[in-house]
């Protein structure tokens, strides 16, 4: 229930604040610490980076906010432990045939250092609908009017979760701050310190924790190729995926919508030799697909360590690191696993090809390139996470980043090449699930055909997508504005 300022003494009670100086963001965080409430606000109304000053004295919450923001028109509403700062704007009456959807968007920052937080889960409670924040910490959700009285859930490994009323945020751009959190595990589970026991329990609980019947997943996919930090190639698509039950590897993919932008050059040919598209994302479901650091046979090449505990969505989580034995001179992985300490479910994995042996991995990463260009792998990193829907965990978001150096023959200077891909599960449907017909499904190794487009958010309709990072969007628009015949050899 939302209480208006005039209906609650929360906004009339005075609190003594010390003299404070800093940005609006910093001062609002201090007020939040004193009052015990989290502020959420539209960044188009309140400039977080503006310098401000709060003289020493006693203030109501309303007075403190007005002094800090220098705007006495700002209104305050309370819901739970959140307070919304907003301006009274009369919204137009919806037309009878208007789209019955609304938007929630915003950015997420670390409360202690104000840095953006990438890959925060943004889920609608009691549904499978959700998204993740991009590398800049931004997210966007399109929701039907039927979910207006729901709540959104914000959570990330190592941070306190937040639950906010959807009606609070409707059609607003809101800044959220998440508070880093560390915990001590309950006495009942803290005794398990042997990493192999934790991992064995995780493997033992897989059938219980993950889907035991096929489902449909609606997923947003994008892949790109950058040279010298400039986007040269971008593909985005929405798929409907027939996801087989645990223990069966018979996934199918149906293309619903796609678009692509690229320079008309040899770059496109070159890019297709570096990445395997949709299949890479499907293979990163490491619970159902075979990956060597989750296989604990006699010849397992890894050593494991339990390095501590953290939280996800207020649940205790084990953190396990792994790395290949020093005597093994072949490229394997190193990374971290986050495992729920009560359900023994794998929640997240972050791993990379071992940097010491990355050069030896070239045959697995580059199938072919032009004769006069030398390609050297620099780093290959992956992130995979799962989310709980009902009583089962499903793949939620996967991301792969592959970095290379490219040098043209007889040239000293080299160029940085970056190819990446990611897939986000936007919805899950377990009703009336059946395989796609032959003419509906596409090969998971499909290379998308060229389709010129302007970067128009309306293209996606009501699909939830990962927002493009600012630099990516700017670079794509710059490329679209040029009629370029630039080649890879000319760039490097």
Tab-separated table of C-alpha atoms in Angstrom:
chain	number	residue	atom	x	y	z
A	1	UNK	CA	0.000	0.000	0.000
A	2	UNK	CA	1.353	3.453	-0.925
A	3	UNK	CA	0.950	6.210	1.649
A	4	UNK	CA	0.963	9.813	0.472
A	5	UNK	CA	3.097	12.293	2.373
A	6	UNK	CA	0.148	14.138	3.767
A	7	UNK	CA	-1.300	10.858	5.127
A	8	UNK	CA	1.713	9.752	7.136
A	9	UNK	CA	3.738	11.216	10.029
A	10	UNK	CA	6.828	9.589	8.524
A	11	UNK	CA	7.272	12.809	6.563
A	12	UNK	CA	6.511	15.175	9.427
A	13	UNK	CA	8.885	13.680	12.025
A	14	UNK	CA	12.066	15.761	12.375
A	15	UNK	CA	15.556	14.219	12.414
A	16	UNK	CA	18.792	16.022	13.311
A	17	UNK	CA	21.309	15.925	10.457
A	18	UNK	CA	24.946	17.070	10.517
A	19	UNK	CA	26.325	19.623	8.060
A	20	UNK	CA	26.877	17.778	4.788
A	21	UNK	CA	28.315	18.648	1.390
A	22	UNK	CA	28.554	16.521	-1.770
A	23	UNK	CA	26.578	15.427	-4.788
A	24	UNK	CA	22.804	15.075	-4.618
A	25	UNK	CA	23.317	11.313	-4.784
A	26	UNK	CA	25.747	11.318	-1.822
A	27	UNK	CA	23.485	13.489	0.327
A	28	UNK	CA	20.390	11.424	-0.412
A	29	UNK	CA	22.347	8.313	0.610
A	30	UNK	CA	23.190	9.984	3.937
A	31	UNK	CA	19.543	10.847	4.490
A	32	UNK	CA	18.665	7.239	3.676
A	33	UNK	CA	21.141	5.979	6.282
A	34	UNK	CA	19.708	8.279	8.960
A	35	UNK	CA	16.058	7.624	8.169
A	36	UNK	CA	16.243	3.918	7.330
A	37	UNK	CA	14.443	4.408	3.989
A	38	UNK	CA	15.722	3.815	0.454
A	39	UNK	CA	15.087	6.595	-2.056
A	40	UNK	CA	14.059	5.823	-5.616
A	41	UNK	CA	13.626	8.639	-8.110
A	42	UNK	CA	13.418	9.543	-11.755
A	43	UNK	CA	16.874	10.550	-12.978
A	44	UNK	CA	15.269	12.930	-15.462
A	45	UNK	CA	13.870	14.917	-12.526
A	46	UNK	CA	16.755	14.752	-10.053
A	47	UNK	CA	20.356	15.266	-11.190
A	48	UNK	CA	22.367	12.842	-9.050
A	49	UNK	CA	25.726	14.419	-9.967
A	50	UNK	CA	24.824	18.017	-9.079
A	51	UNK	CA	26.747	19.466	-6.129
A	52	UNK	CA	24.592	20.323	-3.104
A	53	UNK	CA	24.728	21.306	0.562
A	54	UNK	CA	22.657	20.466	3.664
A	55	UNK	CA	23.232	22.829	6.630
A	56	UNK	CA	23.308	21.325	10.109
A	57	UNK	CA	19.874	21.208	11.715
A	58	UNK	CA	16.585	19.373	12.217
A	59	UNK	CA	14.592	18.480	9.107
A	60	UNK	CA	11.632	16.417	8.119
A	61	UNK	CA	12.337	14.016	5.268
A	62	UNK	CA	10.437	16.333	2.947
A	63	UNK	CA	12.444	19.387	4.055
A	64	UNK	CA	15.749	17.530	3.734
A	65	UNK	CA	14.921	16.331	0.214
A	66	UNK	CA	13.777	19.798	-0.879
A	67	UNK	CA	16.970	21.375	0.500
A	68	UNK	CA	19.253	18.824	-1.163
A	69	UNK	CA	17.509	18.844	-4.546
A	70	UNK	CA	16.779	22.595	-4.458
A	71	UNK	CA	13.305	21.779	-5.725
A	72	UNK	CA	10.293	22.314	-3.453
A	73	UNK	CA	7.899	20.846	-6.035
A	74	UNK	CA	9.168	17.306	-5.409
A	75	UNK	CA	6.618	15.041	-3.721
A	76	UNK	CA	7.317	11.969	-1.574
A	77	UNK	CA	5.458	8.652	-1.416
A	78	UNK	CA	6.206	5.729	0.877
A	79	UNK	CA	5.896	2.005	0.169
A	80	UNK	CA	7.547	-0.423	2.582
A	81	UNK	CA	11.064	0.824	3.182
A	82	UNK	CA	11.186	2.790	-0.095
A	83	UNK	CA	10.349	6.435	-0.661
A	84	UNK	CA	9.638	7.649	-4.183
A	85	UNK	CA	10.630	11.189	-5.154
A	86	UNK	CA	8.558	12.528	-8.058
A	87	UNK	CA	6.862	15.517	-9.632
A	88	UNK	CA	3.106	15.698	-10.083
A	89	UNK	CA	2.502	15.233	-13.789
A	90	UNK	CA	-0.914	14.573	-15.225
A	91	UNK	CA	-0.710	11.459	-17.368
A	92	UNK	CA	-2.770	11.411	-20.567
A	93	UNK	CA	-5.806	9.163	-20.630
A	94	UNK	CA	-5.028	5.956	-22.555
A	95	UNK	CA	-6.811	5.501	-25.865
A	96	UNK	CA	-9.212	2.533	-26.128
A	97	UNK	CA	-6.967	0.781	-28.663
A	98	UNK	CA	-3.656	1.735	-27.050
A	99	UNK	CA	-1.066	-0.899	-26.196
A	100	UNK	CA	-1.894	-2.314	-22.706
A	101	UNK	CA	1.767	-2.296	-21.653
A	102	UNK	CA	3.897	0.009	-19.534
A	103	UNK	CA	7.624	0.428	-18.998
A	104	UNK	CA	9.912	0.273	-15.981
A	105	UNK	CA	13.499	1.372	-16.559
A	106	UNK	CA	16.427	2.590	-14.548
A	107	UNK	CA	20.025	2.135	-13.557
A	108	UNK	CA	21.624	0.323	-10.625
A	109	UNK	CA	24.568	1.593	-8.610
A	110	UNK	CA	26.706	0.273	-5.805
A	111	UNK	CA	25.781	2.283	-2.716
A	112	UNK	CA	29.364	2.534	-1.471
A	113	UNK	CA	31.195	3.619	-4.616
A	114	UNK	CA	28.400	4.761	-6.976
A	115	UNK	CA	29.692	2.442	-9.720
A	116	UNK	CA	27.167	0.811	-12.095
A	117	UNK	CA	26.325	-2.841	-11.342
A	118	UNK	CA	26.079	-5.057	-14.445
A	119	UNK	CA	23.979	-8.237	-14.635
A	120	UNK	CA	21.579	-7.462	-11.782
A	121	UNK	CA	18.525	-9.746	-11.914
A	122	UNK	CA	15.340	-7.707	-12.383
A	123	UNK	CA	12.396	-10.079	-11.963
A	124	UNK	CA	8.657	-9.661	-11.479
A	125	UNK	CA	7.672	-11.586	-8.346
A	126	UNK	CA	5.683	-14.789	-8.824
A	127	UNK	CA	6.315	-14.771	-12.594
A	128	UNK	CA	9.086	-15.919	-14.937
A	129	UNK	CA	9.295	-12.431	-16.497
A	130	UNK	CA	12.558	-10.599	-16.032
A	131	UNK	CA	15.700	-9.054	-17.475
A	132	UNK	CA	19.238	-8.126	-16.418
A	133	UNK	CA	21.065	-4.818	-16.291
A	134	UNK	CA	23.658	-4.242	-18.997
A	135	UNK	CA	27.341	-3.375	-18.527
A	136	UNK	CA	26.369	0.230	-17.730
A	137	UNK	CA	23.933	-0.908	-15.019
A	138	UNK	CA	20.830	0.007	-17.073
A	139	UNK	CA	17.726	-2.122	-17.546
A	140	UNK	CA	14.286	-1.875	-19.115
A	141	UNK	CA	11.164	-3.997	-18.583
A	142	UNK	CA	7.957	-3.936	-20.615
A	143	UNK	CA	5.062	-5.298	-18.580
A	144	UNK	CA	1.346	-5.852	-19.255
A	145	UNK	CA	-1.144	-3.761	-17.285
A	146	UNK	CA	-2.224	-6.914	-15.449
A	147	UNK	CA	1.098	-6.765	-13.506
A	148	UNK	CA	0.659	-3.173	-12.319
A	149	UNK	CA	-0.010	-4.319	-8.735
A	150	UNK	CA	2.985	-6.680	-8.675
A	151	UNK	CA	6.456	-6.166	-7.231
A	152	UNK	CA	9.846	-6.234	-8.920
A	153	UNK	CA	12.753	-8.006	-7.296
A	154	UNK	CA	16.328	-6.672	-7.706
A	155	UNK	CA	19.183	-8.957	-6.674
A	156	UNK	CA	22.825	-9.699	-7.431
A	157	UNK	CA	25.529	-11.890	-5.941
A	158	UNK	CA	26.910	-10.183	-2.821
A	159	UNK	CA	24.250	-7.457	-2.504
A	160	UNK	CA	21.166	-6.947	-0.362
A	161	UNK	CA	18.070	-7.538	-2.462
A	162	UNK	CA	15.351	-4.949	-2.992
A	163	UNK	CA	11.632	-5.444	-3.576
A	164	UNK	CA	9.717	-2.470	-4.962
A	165	UNK	CA	6.083	-1.958	-5.980
A	166	UNK	CA	5.680	-1.933	-9.753
A	167	UNK	CA	3.076	0.849	-9.502
A	168	UNK	CA	5.777	2.924	-7.809
A	169	UNK	CA	7.954	2.782	-10.920
A	170	UNK	CA	5.494	2.754	-13.823
A	171	UNK	CA	6.764	4.749	-16.830
A	172	UNK	CA	9.640	6.235	-14.827
A	173	UNK	CA	13.411	6.109	-15.168
A	174	UNK	CA	14.631	5.328	-11.663
A	175	UNK	CA	18.024	5.224	-9.959
A	176	UNK	CA	18.430	2.293	-7.561
A	177	UNK	CA	21.263	1.700	-5.111
A	178	UNK	CA	22.202	-1.761	-3.865
A	179	UNK	CA	24.058	-2.276	-0.618
A	180	UNK	CA	26.967	-4.772	-0.577
A	181	UNK	CA	26.338	-7.573	1.896
A	182	UNK	CA	28.492	-10.261	3.458
A	183	UNK	CA	27.119	-12.923	5.823
A	184	UNK	CA	28.079	-15.712	8.146
A	185	UNK	CA	26.438	-18.997	7.236
A	186	UNK	CA	24.043	-20.657	9.616
A	187	UNK	CA	25.633	-23.083	12.048
A	188	UNK	CA	23.783	-25.948	10.349
A	189	UNK	CA	25.669	-25.481	7.100
A	190	UNK	CA	28.942	-23.802	8.065
A	191	UNK	CA	30.611	-27.130	8.928
A	192	UNK	CA	30.807	-28.180	5.277
A	193	UNK	CA	34.133	-26.665	4.223
A	194	UNK	CA	35.463	-29.372	1.912
A	195	UNK	CA	34.799	-28.021	-1.630
A	196	UNK	CA	34.458	-31.516	-3.081
A	197	UNK	CA	31.641	-32.292	-0.636
A	198	UNK	CA	29.840	-29.112	-1.667
A	199	UNK	CA	30.303	-29.865	-5.366
A	200	UNK	CA	29.258	-33.491	-4.958
A	201	UNK	CA	26.087	-32.350	-3.166
A	202	UNK	CA	25.411	-29.925	-6.024
A	203	UNK	CA	25.732	-32.717	-8.603
A	204	UNK	CA	23.563	-35.027	-6.477
A	205	UNK	CA	20.789	-32.391	-6.281
A	206	UNK	CA	20.735	-31.540	-10.004
A	207	UNK	CA	17.708	-33.661	-10.884
A	208	UNK	CA	15.779	-32.184	-7.976
A	209	UNK	CA	16.781	-28.569	-8.637
A	210	UNK	CA	16.474	-28.326	-12.413
A	211	UNK	CA	13.617	-28.842	-14.861
A	212	UNK	CA	12.378	-32.439	-15.104
A	213	UNK	CA	10.178	-31.736	-18.139
A	214	UNK	CA	10.534	-29.679	-21.347
A	215	UNK	CA	9.657	-25.980	-21.337
A	216	UNK	CA	9.467	-23.135	-23.821
A	217	UNK	CA	11.889	-20.287	-23.196
A	218	UNK	CA	11.461	-16.932	-24.894
A	219	UNK	CA	14.988	-15.561	-25.110
A	220	UNK	CA	16.608	-12.369	-26.322
A	221	UNK	CA	19.940	-12.903	-28.050
A	222	UNK	CA	22.601	-10.521	-29.271
A	223	UNK	CA	26.125	-10.855	-30.599
A	224	UNK	CA	28.654	-8.297	-31.737
A	225	UNK	CA	32.113	-7.710	-33.097
A	226	UNK	CA	34.237	-4.687	-32.189
A	227	UNK	CA	37.530	-3.437	-33.621
A	228	UNK	CA	39.436	-0.822	-31.631
A	229	UNK	CA	36.379	-0.456	-29.333
A	230	UNK	CA	34.135	0.419	-32.293
A	231	UNK	CA	31.152	-1.801	-33.053
A	232	UNK	CA	31.515	-3.207	-36.574
A	233	UNK	CA	28.822	-5.857	-36.426
A	234	UNK	CA	25.711	-6.278	-34.272
A	235	UNK	CA	22.977	-8.909	-34.458
A	236	UNK	CA	19.921	-9.083	-32.185
A	237	UNK	CA	17.129	-11.627	-32.167
A	238	UNK	CA	14.271	-13.094	-30.150
A	239	UNK	CA	14.011	-16.888	-30.074
A	240	UNK	CA	11.503	-19.356	-28.802
A	241	UNK	CA	13.527	-22.278	-27.494
A	242	UNK	CA	12.281	-25.795	-26.901
A	243	UNK	CA	14.359	-26.583	-23.832
A	244	UNK	CA	14.568	-30.296	-23.106
A	245	UNK	CA	14.391	-31.665	-19.576
A	246	UNK	CA	17.478	-32.334	-17.476
A	247	UNK	CA	19.511	-35.215	-18.877
A	248	UNK	CA	18.284	-34.690	-22.464
A	249	UNK	CA	20.255	-32.605	-24.951
A	250	UNK	CA	17.699	-32.084	-27.711
A	251	UNK	CA	17.090	-28.317	-27.678
A	252	UNK	CA	15.394	-26.652	-30.654
A	253	UNK	CA	15.274	-23.001	-31.673
A	254	UNK	CA	12.597	-21.036	-33.515
A	255	UNK	CA	13.400	-17.512	-34.730
A	256	UNK	CA	10.688	-14.951	-33.881
A	257	UNK	CA	12.369	-11.675	-34.766
A	258	UNK	CA	15.834	-10.430	-35.708
A	259	UNK	CA	17.845	-7.545	-37.083
A	260	UNK	CA	21.485	-6.955	-37.967
A	261	UNK	CA	23.795	-4.061	-38.767
A	262	UNK	CA	27.261	-4.405	-40.277
A	263	UNK	CA	29.715	-2.565	-42.495
A	264	UNK	CA	29.742	-3.802	-46.094
A	265	UNK	CA	33.230	-5.247	-45.978
A	266	UNK	CA	35.339	-8.309	-45.457
A	267	UNK	CA	34.785	-7.847	-41.719
A	268	UNK	CA	31.533	-9.808	-41.824
A	269	UNK	CA	33.273	-12.820	-43.389
A	270	UNK	CA	36.031	-12.573	-40.818
A	271	UNK	CA	33.612	-12.364	-37.880
A	272	UNK	CA	31.779	-15.547	-38.795
A	273	UNK	CA	35.008	-17.489	-38.436
A	274	UNK	CA	35.424	-16.440	-34.808
A	275	UNK	CA	32.094	-17.296	-33.230
A	276	UNK	CA	29.490	-20.014	-33.405
A	277	UNK	CA	26.376	-17.959	-32.698
A	278	UNK	CA	23.365	-19.375	-30.906
A	279	UNK	CA	25.033	-22.704	-30.195
A	280	UNK	CA	27.609	-21.033	-27.929
A	281	UNK	CA	24.845	-19.687	-25.689
A	282	UNK	CA	23.018	-23.014	-25.522
A	283	UNK	CA	26.247	-24.851	-24.691
A	284	UNK	CA	26.813	-22.509	-21.744
A	285	UNK	CA	23.950	-24.136	-19.866
A	286	UNK	CA	26.662	-26.017	-17.980
A	287	UNK	CA	24.190	-27.907	-15.790
A	288	UNK	CA	22.786	-29.792	-18.769
A	289	UNK	CA	25.798	-29.628	-21.106
A	290	UNK	CA	29.085	-31.387	-20.407
A	291	UNK	CA	31.924	-29.194	-19.094
A	292	UNK	CA	35.049	-30.602	-17.522
A	293	UNK	CA	35.163	-28.575	-14.289
A	294	UNK	CA	31.816	-30.105	-13.251
A	295	UNK	CA	32.975	-33.656	-13.963
A	296	UNK	CA	34.755	-35.219	-11.020
A	297	UNK	CA	36.194	-38.415	-12.431
A	298	UNK	CA	39.588	-39.951	-11.805
A	299	UNK	CA	41.399	-37.721	-14.324
A	300	UNK	CA	39.838	-34.427	-13.280
A	301	UNK	CA	42.475	-31.741	-14.046
A	302	UNK	CA	41.322	-29.209	-11.436
A	303	UNK	CA	41.942	-28.259	-7.842
A	304	UNK	CA	39.073	-26.618	-5.907
A	305	UNK	CA	38.925	-24.270	-2.899
A	306	UNK	CA	36.045	-23.019	-0.748
A	307	UNK	CA	37.109	-19.377	-0.320
A	308	UNK	CA	34.151	-17.980	1.610
A	309	UNK	CA	30.456	-17.178	1.559
A	310	UNK	CA	28.228	-14.487	0.143
A	311	UNK	CA	24.499	-13.998	-0.567
A	312	UNK	CA	22.074	-13.919	-3.458
A	313	UNK	CA	18.525	-12.758	-2.825
A	314	UNK	CA	19.202	-12.972	0.940
A	315	UNK	CA	20.140	-16.668	0.662
A	316	UNK	CA	23.524	-18.003	1.832
A	317	UNK	CA	25.885	-18.941	-0.990
A	318	UNK	CA	29.148	-20.918	-1.063
A	319	UNK	CA	31.928	-19.515	-3.240
A	320	UNK	CA	34.165	-22.187	-4.807
A	321	UNK	CA	37.200	-21.392	-6.968
A	322	UNK	CA	38.805	-23.816	-9.395
A	323	UNK	CA	41.997	-23.855	-11.450
A	324	UNK	CA	43.905	-26.500	-13.346
A	325	UNK	CA	46.825	-28.234	-11.632
A	326	UNK	CA	50.168	-26.516	-12.253
A	327	UNK	CA	51.679	-29.609	-13.846
A	328	UNK	CA	49.061	-29.587	-16.652
A	329	UNK	CA	50.337	-27.600	-19.645
A	330	UNK	CA	47.135	-27.493	-21.691
A	331	UNK	CA	44.370	-24.853	-21.812
A	332	UNK	CA	41.633	-25.588	-19.284
A	333	UNK	CA	39.402	-23.190	-17.342
A	334	UNK	CA	39.732	-21.236	-14.115
A	335	UNK	CA	36.957	-19.426	-12.283
A	336	UNK	CA	34.340	-19.261	-9.514
A	337	UNK	CA	31.163	-21.184	-8.754
A	338	UNK	CA	28.362	-19.815	-6.565
A	339	UNK	CA	26.283	-22.559	-4.953
A	340	UNK	CA	23.184	-22.132	-2.791
A	341	UNK	CA	24.195	-23.358	0.670
A	342	UNK	CA	20.747	-24.761	1.478
A	343	UNK	CA	19.503	-26.204	-1.832
A	344	UNK	CA	22.931	-26.959	-3.320
A	345	UNK	CA	21.917	-25.430	-6.646
A	346	UNK	CA	24.457	-23.784	-8.931
A	347	UNK	CA	23.410	-20.129	-9.126
A	348	UNK	CA	26.240	-18.595	-11.098
A	349	UNK	CA	29.539	-19.491	-12.743
A	350	UNK	CA	32.280	-17.109	-13.886
A	351	UNK	CA	35.122	-18.747	-15.773
A	352	UNK	CA	37.779	-18.171	-18.427
A	353	UNK	CA	40.337	-20.104	-20.421
A	354	UNK	CA	43.444	-20.075	-18.238
A	355	UNK	CA	45.424	-16.923	-19.194
A	356	UNK	CA	48.711	-18.831	-18.941
A	357	UNK	CA	47.714	-21.122	-21.800
A	358	UNK	CA	45.422	-18.862	-23.830
A	359	UNK	CA	47.711	-18.903	-26.892
A	360	UNK	CA	47.419	-22.706	-27.063
A	361	UNK	CA	43.626	-22.375	-27.335
A	362	UNK	CA	43.739	-20.643	-30.746
A	363	UNK	CA	42.752	-23.779	-32.746
A	364	UNK	CA	39.526	-23.992	-30.685
A	365	UNK	CA	38.672	-20.307	-31.171
A	366	UNK	CA	39.700	-19.332	-34.714
A	367	UNK	CA	38.809	-21.626	-37.577
A	368	UNK	CA	40.067	-19.501	-40.466
A	369	UNK	CA	41.296	-16.021	-41.327
A	370	UNK	CA	43.010	-14.264	-44.222
A	371	UNK	CA	46.615	-15.216	-44.934
A	372	UNK	CA	48.132	-11.824	-44.271
A	373	UNK	CA	46.483	-11.316	-40.855
A	374	UNK	CA	47.835	-12.969	-37.708
A	375	UNK	CA	45.281	-13.530	-34.925
A	376	UNK	CA	46.398	-14.121	-31.313
A	377	UNK	CA	43.879	-14.876	-28.514
A	378	UNK	CA	44.179	-12.583	-25.479
A	379	UNK	CA	41.345	-13.651	-23.173
A	380	UNK	CA	38.147	-15.703	-23.280
A	381	UNK	CA	35.652	-15.207	-20.441
A	382	UNK	CA	32.147	-16.510	-19.751
A	383	UNK	CA	29.403	-15.770	-17.230
A	384	UNK	CA	26.392	-18.052	-16.634
A	385	UNK	CA	23.585	-17.647	-14.119
A	386	UNK	CA	20.354	-19.415	-13.196
A	387	UNK	CA	17.130	-18.155	-11.652
A	388	UNK	CA	14.491	-19.848	-9.542
A	389	UNK	CA	11.000	-20.029	-11.075
A	390	UNK	CA	8.558	-21.905	-8.883
A	391	UNK	CA	10.620	-24.703	-7.354
A	392	UNK	CA	13.013	-25.206	-10.308
A	393	UNK	CA	16.091	-23.386	-11.569
A	394	UNK	CA	16.374	-22.333	-15.218
A	395	UNK	CA	19.153	-20.813	-17.281
A	396	UNK	CA	18.727	-17.040	-17.042
A	397	UNK	CA	21.616	-15.170	-18.668
A	398	UNK	CA	24.808	-16.207	-20.411
A	399	UNK	CA	27.585	-13.986	-21.748
A	400	UNK	CA	30.804	-14.726	-23.617
A	401	UNK	CA	33.628	-12.249	-24.335
A	402	UNK	CA	36.516	-13.231	-26.626
A	403	UNK	CA	39.435	-10.830	-27.104
A	404	UNK	CA	42.123	-11.106	-29.790
A	405	UNK	CA	45.069	-9.175	-31.200
A	406	UNK	CA	45.196	-8.862	-34.987
A	407	UNK	CA	48.304	-7.806	-36.881
A	408	UNK	CA	48.685	-7.453	-40.612
A	409	UNK	CA	51.756	-8.993	-42.200
A	410	UNK	CA	54.747	-6.578	-42.398
A	411	UNK	CA	53.139	-4.197	-39.848
A	412	UNK	CA	54.355	-3.613	-36.295
A	413	UNK	CA	51.110	-2.236	-34.853
A	414	UNK	CA	48.255	-4.584	-33.927
A	415	UNK	CA	44.552	-3.989	-33.326
A	416	UNK	CA	42.220	-5.168	-30.569
A	417	UNK	CA	39.367	-7.413	-31.720
A	418	UNK	CA	36.475	-8.252	-29.418
A	419	UNK	CA	33.673	-10.650	-30.252
A	420	UNK	CA	30.880	-11.283	-27.772
A	421	UNK	CA	27.472	-12.885	-27.423
A	422	UNK	CA	24.786	-13.105	-24.766
A	423	UNK	CA	21.343	-14.602	-24.271
A	424	UNK	CA	18.662	-13.660	-21.745
A	425	UNK	CA	15.649	-15.785	-20.789
A	426	UNK	CA	12.708	-13.360	-20.740
A	427	UNK	CA	9.870	-15.815	-20.121
A	428	UNK	CA	9.278	-19.511	-19.381
A	429	UNK	CA	6.176	-21.480	-20.339
A	430	UNK	CA	5.637	-25.070	-19.187
A	431	UNK	CA	2.157	-25.550	-20.686
A	432	UNK	CA	1.470	-27.612	-23.806
A	433	UNK	CA	5.143	-27.892	-24.717
A	434	UNK	CA	5.967	-29.852	-27.864
A	435	UNK	CA	8.789	-29.937	-30.374
A	436	UNK	CA	8.841	-27.531	-33.318
A	437	UNK	CA	8.064	-28.764	-36.781
A	438	UNK	CA	10.938	-29.086	-39.214
A	439	UNK	CA	10.041	-25.952	-41.185
A	440	UNK	CA	9.803	-23.827	-37.986
A	441	UNK	CA	13.145	-24.551	-36.385
A	442	UNK	CA	16.533	-23.151	-37.386
A	443	UNK	CA	20.022	-24.570	-37.033
A	444	UNK	CA	21.756	-23.338	-33.888
A	445	UNK	CA	24.834	-22.654	-36.031
A	446	UNK	CA	22.903	-20.301	-38.307
A	447	UNK	CA	24.758	-17.199	-39.466
A	448	UNK	CA	22.226	-14.366	-39.725
A	449	UNK	CA	21.734	-12.647	-43.055
A	450	UNK	CA	22.325	-8.936	-43.398
A	451	UNK	CA	19.352	-6.689	-42.663
A	452	UNK	CA	19.913	-2.944	-42.576
A	453	UNK	CA	18.026	-1.151	-39.825
A	454	UNK	CA	17.919	1.965	-37.717
A	455	UNK	CA	18.276	1.380	-33.997
A	456	UNK	CA	14.601	1.781	-33.121
A	457	UNK	CA	13.452	0.418	-29.769
A	458	UNK	CA	9.885	0.091	-31.146
A	459	UNK	CA	11.156	-2.685	-33.427
A	460	UNK	CA	10.922	-5.152	-30.522
A	461	UNK	CA	7.318	-4.437	-29.617
A	462	UNK	CA	6.615	-5.925	-26.173
A	463	UNK	CA	9.632	-8.228	-26.004
A	464	UNK	CA	11.976	-7.636	-23.075
A	465	UNK	CA	15.552	-7.096	-24.259
A	466	UNK	CA	18.946	-6.226	-22.813
A	467	UNK	CA	19.454	-2.482	-23.250
A	468	UNK	CA	22.405	-1.539	-25.492
A	469	UNK	CA	25.335	0.028	-23.671
A	470	UNK	CA	25.822	3.716	-24.412
A	471	UNK	CA	29.079	3.220	-26.326
A	472	UNK	CA	27.610	0.329	-28.322
A	473	UNK	CA	24.520	2.289	-29.333
A	474	UNK	CA	26.575	5.339	-30.312
A	475	UNK	CA	28.962	3.211	-32.351
A	476	UNK	CA	26.127	1.394	-34.147
A	477	UNK	CA	24.431	4.668	-35.042
A	478	UNK	CA	27.749	6.067	-36.282
A	479	UNK	CA	28.277	3.049	-38.522
A	480	UNK	CA	24.743	3.323	-39.900
A	481	UNK	CA	25.331	6.963	-40.804
A	482	UNK	CA	28.281	6.051	-43.042
A	483	UNK	CA	28.296	4.415	-46.438
A	484	UNK	CA	31.598	2.726	-45.680
A	485	UNK	CA	33.554	0.237	-47.750
A	486	UNK	CA	36.247	-0.131	-45.089
A	487	UNK	CA	38.020	-3.484	-44.887
A	488	UNK	CA	39.629	-5.352	-42.011
A	489	UNK	CA	43.070	-4.858	-43.578
A	490	UNK	CA	42.540	-1.085	-43.752
A	491	UNK	CA	41.511	-0.933	-40.075
A	492	UNK	CA	44.525	-2.829	-38.761
